[in-house]
Each structure stands twice: as structure tokens, then as C-alpha cells.
Amino acid sequence: MGFRAYPKEFLSSDRHFISVPTRFLLHLLPKINQDANSCRRAVRNEKDLESLNVPPKYRKMNTFWKYYSGEKVAPILTVFIGGNHEASNYLWELYYGGWVAPRIYFLGFSGVIKFGNIRIAGLSGIYKRHHYHLGHCEEFPYNEQDIRSIYHIREYDVQKLMEIQEPVDIFLSHDWPLGITDYGNLAGLLRRKPFLESEIKAGTLGSQPAAVLMSKLKPSYWFSAHLHCKFSALVKHGENGPFTKFLALDKCLPGKSFLQVVEVESEAGPYDLQFDEEWLAITKKFNSIFPRCRIGRSFSEAKPDIEECRKYVGDKLQTRDKNPFDFVQTAPPHNPSQPVSINSSAGHYKNPQTEALLDLLGLEYCLDTPTESANKTQTPGEPNDSDDSAVASDEEG
């Protein structure tokens, strides 16, 4: 799930965003289906395909590697979150967010960034109840369980977003907030997707954590994907409260409703991405209990005080600009004439962007091997996930 930010020179306005349920949308409409849909996963080389949870027939290089290598450059700044079919090894390198390629920015497993004065928050992955309270216990190289669980939303990442106090303009999630179908044209949705009815009636279609976040943060806009159909809704928060405009779009394919321009009020430039001070303070506070284990620690153990963290971040950002750290290649990009061996051991890297951010915040790097040896043991009673939910043929979701 991602969106494109269009500046004044491109759309003759200084208040436009475009929302799409995929990563890369080229501005030339005849090319959309040819290139945008084929480079939608951040796969750098053949080794990354091992961390992509899709059937073997969908494990193809496609064209993202051209943006990663610099052969192509995204014509428009792009911000995205992860879904349930990703090169998870690469996104894990950028757990806190960062550039996956020039002009293509990943918000992280959860994150907040600013584009001008527009505040954009997001939550990657999809909700699975039996993994929600666990820590980030997956270990590279991923086994059959880990490759299906690494993109499942964790309470730790949601709790960080729940700490946000300042207004959020745009929120991105892959799966829909639970209950969002009550606020739109449900009959029209079921005419197009009748197989969703059973989950809607059972109250299981969507993400409970996303619904809680929408109620707490009350963003002006909420964009989602995952269910492969267009659906809009208008949520009113309380009797006299603000509204959230919800929009989900279809896959980027011929005949699908995958594109919509949304106008968002903003100040006049400069139009670039900047770190969000409140989010960096939250990151600093909660990193002390980062759950790189199966069972996480109590949130009450997070230290230091948020105001102390906010002061620390403010002081640090006075010594440098607020722009994210520069893109750096880690894995070698795909070379059609000399493919990377899929049996090679390389596939997990320490990303310099992540290391620089942690250094800025005075934090320890904690994305390496989990701390518990039992991480690969499936909890009794956990189902084996297909992540299909009620979506037919979700390998491109």
C-alpha cells in the first residue's frame, strides 16, 4: 500500500496527493500496467525471492531492481508500507523506515514521516490474532513458519502508534480496519465481493488494531488495500468529532479501480520528506523494550520519560537537517547477465540508514538474531497461515 506525492509543478496545485494500492505508479497512464504493477515488491535480486511469501510461479524478478540499482528513478516521490507478500528480509533491514530505492520510501513496520507539513503515519503487515502479542522472533533465513509470520502485525508496533498525541493527516494500513464496512456502501461491496459476507457477519473482516488506531488517532484520511476492491467510507468520531475519510483501491490492473487523486490541504513547500520529532521520541523511548524474542516485555518498562526523549531528539535535530538519511545499496542488485545464486548465504544485511538513525537517537542496534532458541517452535494451537482470509487468489495482495 502506498501513495504518490505530487507537487505544485505536476498537478497545478500545492495540495494534492494520489493514493494507490501498490508501490509504484508511473504518471504516464499507458505505462501503468506494464511497469507499475510489475515492480510492486522491493526485490533486489534472486536471493530476496526466498523471503517472498508467494507461490513459486510468482517469484519473479520483475522491475524493482532497476530502481534499486539506479537504472531507473521513480519520477515522483513514493511512500509505502508493507503488506503480506514482501521481500521481508529487505524490509526488516529498514524496520524503522528508510529509502528502499531513490525516491521510494518505506515507512517501516510502523512509522510517521512528514511531507512538507503533512503528517503521514502507517502500519505495515496484516493482523493475525495468534501472533499479535508475540515479539519479532523470526530468524533469517526464514523457515516455512517465519516467512508467513514476519509480516503479521505485533502489539509492540501498534502501541508505539497509540502513543501519538499530535494530529495525523494520513494513515496507511494494508488490511482494512475492522468494522469499516459499516460506514460505506456495504450492499455495493457485497455485489462485487459476495464471499466477504460471512466474515463481515462474523465480525472478523479486517484488523482490530487498525480499528483501535483509527478511533484513537482520528486521521483525516485512511488508505488501505489487501481486499482487491475499491471501497470508500466516512467515519464520524463522536457526536461533534472529526471525520476520517477511508479509501481502499483495487490492484493495478486493466479495468480495475486502482487510481484516485485526493486533495489534501497543505502549506506551500518545500515538498520533501522529513523526520517526525514526536515519532523519533516515541522510537527512542520504546526501543529499550524492543521484543527481539518470542515473549515481549511490559510496556510500562519503557524508559526514559517521553518528554526527556522529545528534548533529546529536538537537540539532535538542531545539529543536522531533518531529512532521512541517504539511500545506500546493501545487497547487490540483480544483474541479468550474472544472476545472484539463490543458494548463496548472503541475504541479511545491516542497513547504514538504520544504523545512522539509531546512532542519532543514541540507541542500540537490536535487529540481529533473536534472543531465544525456541523462536522457531510453533505455539500449540496456532493455525498454519495461508493469509488468504476471504480473498480469493491473494498472492498479489
Short mmCIF file of C-alpha atoms in Angstrom, two decimals:
data_model
loop_
_atom_site.label_atom_id
_atom_site.label_comp_id
_atom_site.label_asym_id
_atom_site.label_seq_id
_atom_site.Cartn_x
_atom_site.Cartn_y
_atom_site.Cartn_z
CA MET A 1 0.00 0.00 0.00
CA GLY A 2 1.45 3.35 -0.97
CA PHE A 3 0.75 6.77 -2.33
CA ARG A 4 2.44 9.34 -4.51
CA ALA A 5 3.02 12.95 -3.52
CA TYR A 6 2.53 15.33 -6.43
CA PRO A 7 3.98 18.84 -6.06
CA LYS A 8 2.63 22.06 -7.48
CA GLU A 9 4.55 21.83 -10.74
CA PHE A 10 3.00 18.45 -11.56
CA LEU A 11 -0.72 18.92 -10.87
CA SER A 12 -1.00 22.73 -10.92
CA SER A 13 -1.82 22.75 -7.20
CA ASP A 14 0.15 22.61 -3.98
CA ARG A 15 -2.34 20.39 -2.15
CA HIS A 16 -2.51 17.09 -4.00
CA PHE A 17 -1.77 13.51 -3.07
CA ILE A 18 -2.54 10.42 -5.03
CA SER A 19 -3.45 7.14 -3.37
CA VAL A 20 -2.78 3.76 -4.93
CA PRO A 21 -2.82 0.20 -3.52
CA THR A 22 0.62 -0.57 -4.87
CA ARG A 23 4.09 0.88 -4.58
CA PHE A 24 4.94 2.44 -7.89
CA LEU A 25 2.61 4.34 -10.15
CA LEU A 26 4.12 5.99 -13.21
CA HIS A 27 2.49 9.20 -14.31
CA LEU A 28 2.19 8.02 -17.92
CA LEU A 29 -1.08 6.09 -17.99
CA PRO A 30 -0.15 3.78 -20.92
CA LYS A 31 2.79 2.52 -18.85
CA ILE A 32 0.96 1.86 -15.60
CA ASN A 33 0.08 -1.77 -16.18
CA GLN A 34 3.40 -2.51 -17.87
CA ASP A 35 5.77 -1.23 -15.19
CA ALA A 36 3.92 -0.09 -12.06
CA ASN A 37 2.35 -3.44 -11.27
CA SER A 38 5.48 -5.43 -12.12
CA CYS A 39 7.80 -3.59 -9.72
CA ARG A 40 5.44 -3.54 -6.77
CA ARG A 41 7.64 -5.65 -4.45
CA ALA A 42 11.03 -4.48 -3.24
CA VAL A 43 13.01 -7.44 -4.62
CA ARG A 44 16.64 -6.53 -5.27
CA ASN A 45 17.98 -9.85 -6.55
CA GLU A 46 17.20 -13.56 -6.74
CA LYS A 47 18.12 -14.13 -3.08
CA ASP A 48 15.32 -11.82 -1.93
CA LEU A 49 12.81 -14.11 -3.63
CA GLU A 50 13.40 -16.66 -0.86
CA SER A 51 11.81 -14.25 1.63
CA LEU A 52 8.74 -13.59 -0.52
CA ASN A 53 5.66 -15.49 0.65
CA VAL A 54 4.05 -16.26 -2.69
CA PRO A 55 3.63 -19.44 -4.73
CA PRO A 56 6.76 -20.29 -6.76
CA LYS A 57 5.19 -19.16 -10.05
CA TYR A 58 5.01 -15.58 -8.68
CA ARG A 59 8.67 -15.49 -7.58
CA LYS A 60 9.91 -13.31 -10.41
CA MET A 61 12.43 -10.51 -10.50
CA ASN A 62 10.10 -8.05 -12.27
CA THR A 63 11.47 -4.48 -12.37
CA PHE A 64 12.02 -3.05 -8.86
CA TRP A 65 15.71 -3.94 -9.10
CA LYS A 66 16.07 -1.31 -11.82
CA TYR A 67 15.04 1.40 -9.34
CA TYR A 68 17.23 -0.09 -6.63
CA SER A 69 20.27 -0.23 -8.93
CA GLY A 70 19.75 3.29 -10.26
CA GLU A 71 18.98 2.20 -13.81
CA LYS A 72 15.61 3.89 -13.34
CA VAL A 73 14.50 6.62 -10.93
CA ALA A 74 10.95 6.97 -9.64
CA PRO A 75 9.55 10.09 -11.33
CA ILE A 76 7.51 11.02 -8.25
CA LEU A 77 8.30 10.68 -4.54
CA THR A 78 6.64 7.50 -3.24
CA VAL A 79 5.85 6.47 0.35
CA PHE A 80 4.69 2.92 1.10
CA ILE A 81 4.04 0.36 3.81
CA GLY A 82 4.47 -3.41 3.65
CA GLY A 83 1.70 -5.91 3.04
CA ASN A 84 1.64 -9.70 3.26
CA HIS A 85 3.70 -10.58 0.18
CA GLU A 86 7.01 -8.78 0.57
CA ALA A 87 10.74 -9.33 0.36
CA SER A 88 10.68 -9.42 4.15
CA ASN A 89 14.45 -9.71 4.54
CA TYR A 90 14.91 -6.32 2.87
CA LEU A 91 12.12 -4.56 4.74
CA TRP A 92 13.48 -5.93 8.03
CA GLU A 93 16.76 -4.10 7.34
CA LEU A 94 14.68 -0.92 7.35
CA TYR A 95 12.44 -1.81 10.29
CA TYR A 96 12.41 1.85 11.42
CA GLY A 97 11.82 3.12 7.88
CA GLY A 98 14.09 4.30 5.09
CA TRP A 99 14.70 4.51 1.36
CA VAL A 100 14.39 1.17 -0.45
CA ALA A 101 15.50 2.98 -3.61
CA PRO A 102 15.98 6.63 -4.54
CA ARG A 103 12.66 8.48 -4.12
CA ILE A 104 10.88 5.35 -2.80
CA TYR A 105 10.46 5.48 1.00
CA PHE A 106 9.35 2.66 3.30
CA LEU A 107 7.52 3.86 6.44
CA GLY A 108 8.83 0.95 8.48
CA PHE A 109 6.92 -1.73 10.37
CA SER A 110 5.19 1.25 11.98
CA GLY A 111 6.17 4.83 11.44
CA VAL A 112 5.41 8.52 10.99
CA ILE A 113 7.04 10.86 8.49
CA LYS A 114 6.32 14.39 7.28
CA PHE A 115 5.93 15.54 3.69
CA GLY A 116 6.05 19.30 3.97
CA ASN A 117 3.63 19.88 6.84
CA ILE A 118 1.52 16.81 6.02
CA ARG A 119 1.91 14.14 8.70
CA ILE A 120 1.77 10.56 7.38
CA ALA A 121 1.59 7.52 9.67
CA GLY A 122 1.46 3.85 8.75
CA LEU A 123 1.36 0.26 9.94
CA SER A 124 2.84 -2.50 7.79
CA GLY A 125 1.60 -6.07 7.57
CA ILE A 126 -1.69 -7.77 8.33
CA TYR A 127 -3.41 -8.74 11.57
CA LYS A 128 -3.36 -12.33 12.86
CA ARG A 129 -4.66 -12.74 16.40
CA HIS A 130 -2.36 -15.62 17.41
CA HIS A 131 0.81 -13.67 16.56
CA TYR A 132 -0.28 -10.21 17.72
CA HIS A 133 1.09 -10.42 21.28
CA LEU A 134 4.36 -12.08 20.28
CA GLY A 135 7.65 -10.33 19.75
CA HIS A 136 9.58 -10.12 16.49
CA CYS A 137 11.03 -13.60 16.86
CA GLU A 138 11.62 -14.59 13.22
CA GLU A 139 15.16 -15.51 12.26
CA PHE A 140 16.85 -15.32 8.88
CA PRO A 141 16.95 -17.49 6.80
CA TYR A 142 13.21 -17.80 7.28
CA ASN A 143 11.63 -21.22 7.58
CA GLU A 144 8.10 -22.00 6.39
CA GLN A 145 6.57 -20.61 9.58
CA ASP A 146 8.69 -17.45 9.77
CA ILE A 147 8.11 -16.46 6.15
CA ARG A 148 4.37 -16.36 6.92
CA SER A 149 4.55 -14.65 10.31
CA ILE A 150 7.17 -11.93 9.88
CA TYR A 151 4.64 -9.57 8.31
CA HIS A 152 1.99 -10.17 10.97
CA ILE A 153 1.29 -7.02 12.98
CA ARG A 154 2.71 -7.01 16.52
CA GLU A 155 1.27 -5.26 19.56
CA TYR A 156 4.61 -3.51 20.15
CA ASP A 157 4.38 -1.61 16.85
CA VAL A 158 0.73 -0.71 17.42
CA GLN A 159 1.40 0.50 20.95
CA LYS A 160 4.04 2.91 19.66
CA LEU A 161 1.44 4.40 17.30
CA MET A 162 -1.03 4.62 20.18
CA GLU A 163 1.42 6.95 21.94
CA ILE A 164 0.97 9.63 19.25
CA GLN A 165 -0.62 12.80 20.60
CA GLU A 166 -0.21 15.23 17.69
CA PRO A 167 -2.69 15.22 14.76
CA VAL A 168 -2.21 12.76 11.89
CA ASP A 169 -3.30 13.76 8.39
CA ILE A 170 -2.93 10.45 6.53
CA PHE A 171 -2.74 6.88 7.79
CA LEU A 172 -1.76 3.85 5.68
CA SER A 173 -2.58 0.25 6.52
CA HIS A 174 -2.59 -2.85 4.34
CA ASP A 175 -5.67 -4.60 5.70
CA TRP A 176 -8.86 -2.69 6.43
CA PRO A 177 -9.82 -1.55 9.93
CA LEU A 178 -12.32 -3.94 11.49
CA GLY A 179 -15.89 -2.69 11.07
CA ILE A 180 -15.10 -0.15 8.35
CA THR A 181 -17.73 -1.77 6.12
CA ASP A 182 -20.42 -0.35 8.45
CA TYR A 183 -19.60 3.16 7.22
CA GLY A 184 -19.77 2.71 3.45
CA ASN A 185 -21.86 1.09 0.72
CA LEU A 186 -21.94 -2.46 2.09
CA ALA A 187 -24.54 -3.66 -0.41
CA GLY A 188 -22.39 -2.47 -3.31
CA LEU A 189 -19.32 -4.14 -1.82
CA LEU A 190 -21.12 -7.48 -1.47
CA ARG A 191 -22.40 -7.32 -5.04
CA ARG A 192 -18.76 -7.22 -6.17
CA LYS A 193 -17.29 -9.45 -3.45
CA PRO A 194 -20.09 -11.74 -2.17
CA PHE A 195 -17.60 -14.11 -0.49
CA LEU A 196 -16.79 -11.38 2.06
CA GLU A 197 -20.25 -11.61 3.61
CA SER A 198 -19.51 -14.43 6.04
CA GLU A 199 -16.53 -12.62 7.59
CA ILE A 200 -18.44 -9.34 7.77
CA LYS A 201 -21.34 -11.03 9.57
CA ALA A 202 -18.91 -12.80 11.92
CA GLY A 203 -17.15 -9.51 12.69
CA THR A 204 -13.77 -10.84 11.55
CA LEU A 205 -13.17 -8.94 8.31
CA GLY A 206 -10.35 -6.53 8.99
CA SER A 207 -7.84 -5.58 11.64
CA GLN A 208 -8.91 -4.89 15.21
CA PRO A 209 -5.67 -2.97 15.98
CA ALA A 210 -6.26 -0.78 12.93
CA ALA A 211 -9.79 -0.01 14.14
CA VAL A 212 -8.43 0.98 17.57
CA LEU A 213 -5.82 3.20 15.94
CA MET A 214 -8.42 4.92 13.77
CA SER A 215 -10.55 5.63 16.84
CA LYS A 216 -7.56 6.97 18.78
CA LEU A 217 -5.73 8.97 16.09
CA LYS A 218 -8.75 10.16 14.07
CA PRO A 219 -6.71 10.90 10.91
CA SER A 220 -8.25 12.97 8.17
CA TYR A 221 -7.60 10.19 5.62
CA TRP A 222 -7.06 6.44 5.90
CA PHE A 223 -5.90 4.44 2.89
CA SER A 224 -5.83 0.63 2.70
CA ALA A 225 -5.52 -2.21 0.18
CA HIS A 226 -5.44 -6.04 0.61
CA LEU A 227 -9.01 -6.97 -0.38
CA HIS A 228 -8.57 -6.12 -4.07
CA CYS A 229 -11.56 -3.83 -4.49
CA LYS A 230 -12.46 -0.17 -4.28
CA PHE A 231 -14.41 0.83 -1.19
CA SER A 232 -14.90 4.22 0.44
CA ALA A 233 -16.33 5.10 3.82
CA LEU A 234 -16.85 8.11 6.05
CA VAL A 235 -16.30 7.62 9.78
CA LYS A 236 -17.51 10.22 12.27
CA HIS A 237 -15.72 10.22 15.62
CA GLY A 238 -18.29 11.08 18.27
CA GLU A 239 -21.29 13.36 18.03
CA ASN A 240 -19.28 16.50 17.34
CA GLY A 241 -15.99 14.89 16.43
CA PRO A 242 -13.96 14.99 13.22
CA PHE A 243 -14.37 12.69 10.22
CA THR A 244 -11.99 10.14 8.74
CA LYS A 245 -12.31 9.58 5.00
CA PHE A 246 -11.47 5.95 4.24
CA LEU A 247 -10.47 4.67 0.81
CA ALA A 248 -9.33 1.26 -0.39
CA LEU A 249 -8.45 0.66 -4.02
CA ASP A 250 -8.08 -2.34 -6.29
CA LYS A 251 -4.99 -3.90 -7.83
CA CYS A 252 -3.16 -2.01 -10.56
CA LEU A 253 -4.54 -4.00 -13.50
CA PRO A 254 -6.61 -3.21 -16.61
CA GLY A 255 -10.24 -2.49 -15.81
CA LYS A 256 -9.61 -2.14 -12.07
CA SER A 257 -10.35 0.90 -9.89
CA PHE A 258 -6.77 1.42 -8.74
CA LEU A 259 -6.27 5.18 -9.07
CA GLN A 260 -7.74 8.19 -7.32
CA VAL A 261 -6.44 11.71 -6.74
CA VAL A 262 -7.14 13.16 -3.29
CA GLU A 263 -6.70 16.83 -2.42
CA VAL A 264 -5.13 17.49 0.98
CA GLU A 265 -4.67 20.95 2.47
CA SER A 266 -1.03 21.88 2.99
CA GLU A 267 1.23 24.86 3.33
CA ALA A 268 3.37 25.93 0.39
CA GLY A 269 6.54 23.76 0.20
CA PRO A 270 9.23 22.80 0.46
CA TYR A 271 7.97 19.40 -0.64
CA ASP A 272 10.36 16.87 0.82
CA LEU A 273 10.32 14.15 3.46
CA GLN A 274 11.37 15.00 6.98
CA PHE A 275 11.71 13.07 10.21
CA ASP A 276 8.82 13.50 12.64
CA GLU A 277 10.11 14.66 16.03
CA GLU A 278 7.33 13.11 18.10
CA TRP A 279 7.78 9.76 16.38
CA LEU A 280 11.54 9.76 16.90
CA ALA A 281 10.94 10.44 20.60
CA ILE A 282 8.49 7.52 20.79
CA THR A 283 11.03 5.32 18.99
CA LYS A 284 13.73 6.29 21.48
CA LYS A 285 11.50 5.57 24.47
CA PHE A 286 10.27 2.16 23.32
CA ASN A 287 13.47 0.80 21.81
CA SER A 288 14.60 -0.23 25.30
CA ILE A 289 11.92 -2.95 25.27
CA PHE A 290 12.24 -3.93 21.60
CA PRO A 291 10.86 -7.51 21.57
CA ARG A 292 13.51 -9.43 19.59
CA CYS A 293 12.22 -12.55 21.32
CA ARG A 294 9.06 -14.60 21.42
CA ILE A 295 7.54 -13.00 24.52
CA GLY A 296 7.78 -9.23 24.77
CA ARG A 297 8.35 -7.12 27.85
CA SER A 298 5.80 -4.93 29.64
CA PHE A 299 5.23 -1.54 28.03
CA SER A 300 5.49 0.02 31.49
CA GLU A 301 9.20 -0.84 31.41
CA ALA A 302 9.85 1.56 28.52
CA LYS A 303 12.23 4.31 29.55
CA PRO A 304 13.17 7.15 29.60
CA ASP A 305 10.29 9.60 30.01
CA ILE A 306 8.77 10.77 26.73
CA GLU A 307 9.46 14.44 27.47
CA GLU A 308 13.11 13.63 28.08
CA CYS A 309 13.17 11.76 24.76
CA ARG A 310 11.50 14.68 22.99
CA LYS A 311 14.12 17.10 24.30
CA TYR A 312 16.91 14.73 23.23
CA VAL A 313 15.50 14.47 19.70
CA GLY A 314 14.98 18.23 19.43
CA ASP A 315 18.56 18.91 20.45
CA LYS A 316 19.91 16.35 17.97
CA LEU A 317 17.90 17.71 15.07
CA GLN A 318 19.34 21.17 15.67
CA THR A 319 22.73 19.77 14.62
CA ARG A 320 21.56 18.32 11.26
CA ASP A 321 18.69 18.74 8.82
CA LYS A 322 15.50 16.73 9.39
CA ASN A 323 15.69 14.77 6.14
CA PRO A 324 16.01 10.98 6.33
CA PHE A 325 19.47 9.53 5.80
CA ASP A 326 20.56 8.92 2.22
CA PHE A 327 19.77 5.72 0.35
CA VAL A 328 22.55 3.12 0.40
CA GLN A 329 22.61 -0.18 -1.50
CA THR A 330 23.22 -3.21 0.69
CA ALA A 331 22.58 -6.37 -1.32
CA PRO A 332 23.94 -6.43 -4.88
CA PRO A 333 21.26 -5.56 -7.44
CA HIS A 334 20.05 -8.11 -9.96
CA ASN A 335 22.31 -8.45 -12.98
CA PRO A 336 20.53 -10.22 -15.86
CA SER A 337 23.85 -11.40 -17.26
CA GLN A 338 25.13 -12.68 -13.91
CA PRO A 339 22.31 -13.63 -11.52
CA VAL A 340 22.99 -14.00 -7.79
CA SER A 341 22.97 -17.65 -6.77
CA ILE A 342 19.78 -18.39 -4.83
CA ASN A 343 21.84 -20.78 -2.70
CA SER A 344 24.28 -18.08 -1.60
CA SER A 345 24.35 -17.32 2.12
CA ALA A 346 24.01 -13.53 1.83
CA GLY A 347 20.52 -12.13 2.23
CA HIS A 348 20.53 -10.27 5.54
CA TYR A 349 22.44 -7.01 5.92
CA LYS A 350 22.81 -4.20 8.41
CA ASN A 351 21.44 -1.19 6.57
CA PRO A 352 23.51 2.01 7.03
CA GLN A 353 20.29 4.04 7.14
CA THR A 354 19.11 2.06 10.16
CA GLU A 355 22.49 2.28 11.87
CA ALA A 356 22.65 6.05 11.30
CA LEU A 357 19.16 6.57 12.73
CA LEU A 358 19.93 4.53 15.83
CA ASP A 359 23.19 6.42 16.27
CA LEU A 360 21.30 9.72 16.02
CA LEU A 361 18.92 8.55 18.76
CA GLY A 362 21.63 7.00 20.91
CA LEU A 363 20.08 3.54 20.61
CA GLU A 364 21.43 0.01 20.39
CA TYR A 365 21.10 -2.00 17.18
CA CYS A 366 18.77 -4.89 18.00
CA LEU A 367 17.64 -6.37 14.66
CA ASP A 368 20.07 -9.28 14.67
CA THR A 369 19.40 -12.87 15.78
CA PRO A 370 16.52 -13.33 18.27
CA THR A 371 17.48 -13.92 21.88
CA GLU A 372 15.52 -17.14 22.44
CA SER A 373 16.44 -20.50 20.94
CA ALA A 374 12.80 -21.63 20.86
CA ASN A 375 11.75 -18.95 18.40
CA LYS A 376 11.15 -21.42 15.59
CA THR A 377 8.80 -23.62 17.58
CA GLN A 378 5.16 -23.13 16.70
CA THR A 379 2.92 -22.33 19.66
CA PRO A 380 0.43 -25.17 20.34
CA GLY A 381 -2.92 -24.44 18.80
CA GLU A 382 -1.63 -21.89 16.29
CA PRO A 383 -3.05 -22.43 12.82
CA ASN A 384 -0.78 -22.65 9.81
CA ASP A 385 -1.44 -19.43 7.93
CA SER A 386 -2.30 -19.10 4.31
CA ASP A 387 -3.19 -15.41 4.87
CA ASP A 388 -5.92 -15.81 2.30
CA SER A 389 -8.74 -14.67 4.61
CA ALA A 390 -11.80 -14.29 2.38
CA VAL A 391 -9.70 -13.09 -0.53
CA ALA A 392 -9.52 -15.41 -3.48
CA SER A 393 -6.13 -15.60 -5.17
CA ASP A 394 -4.39 -13.24 -2.75
CA GLU A 395 -0.87 -13.94 -3.93
CA GLU A 396 -0.71 -10.39 -5.26
CA GLY A 397 -2.28 -8.76 -2.17
#
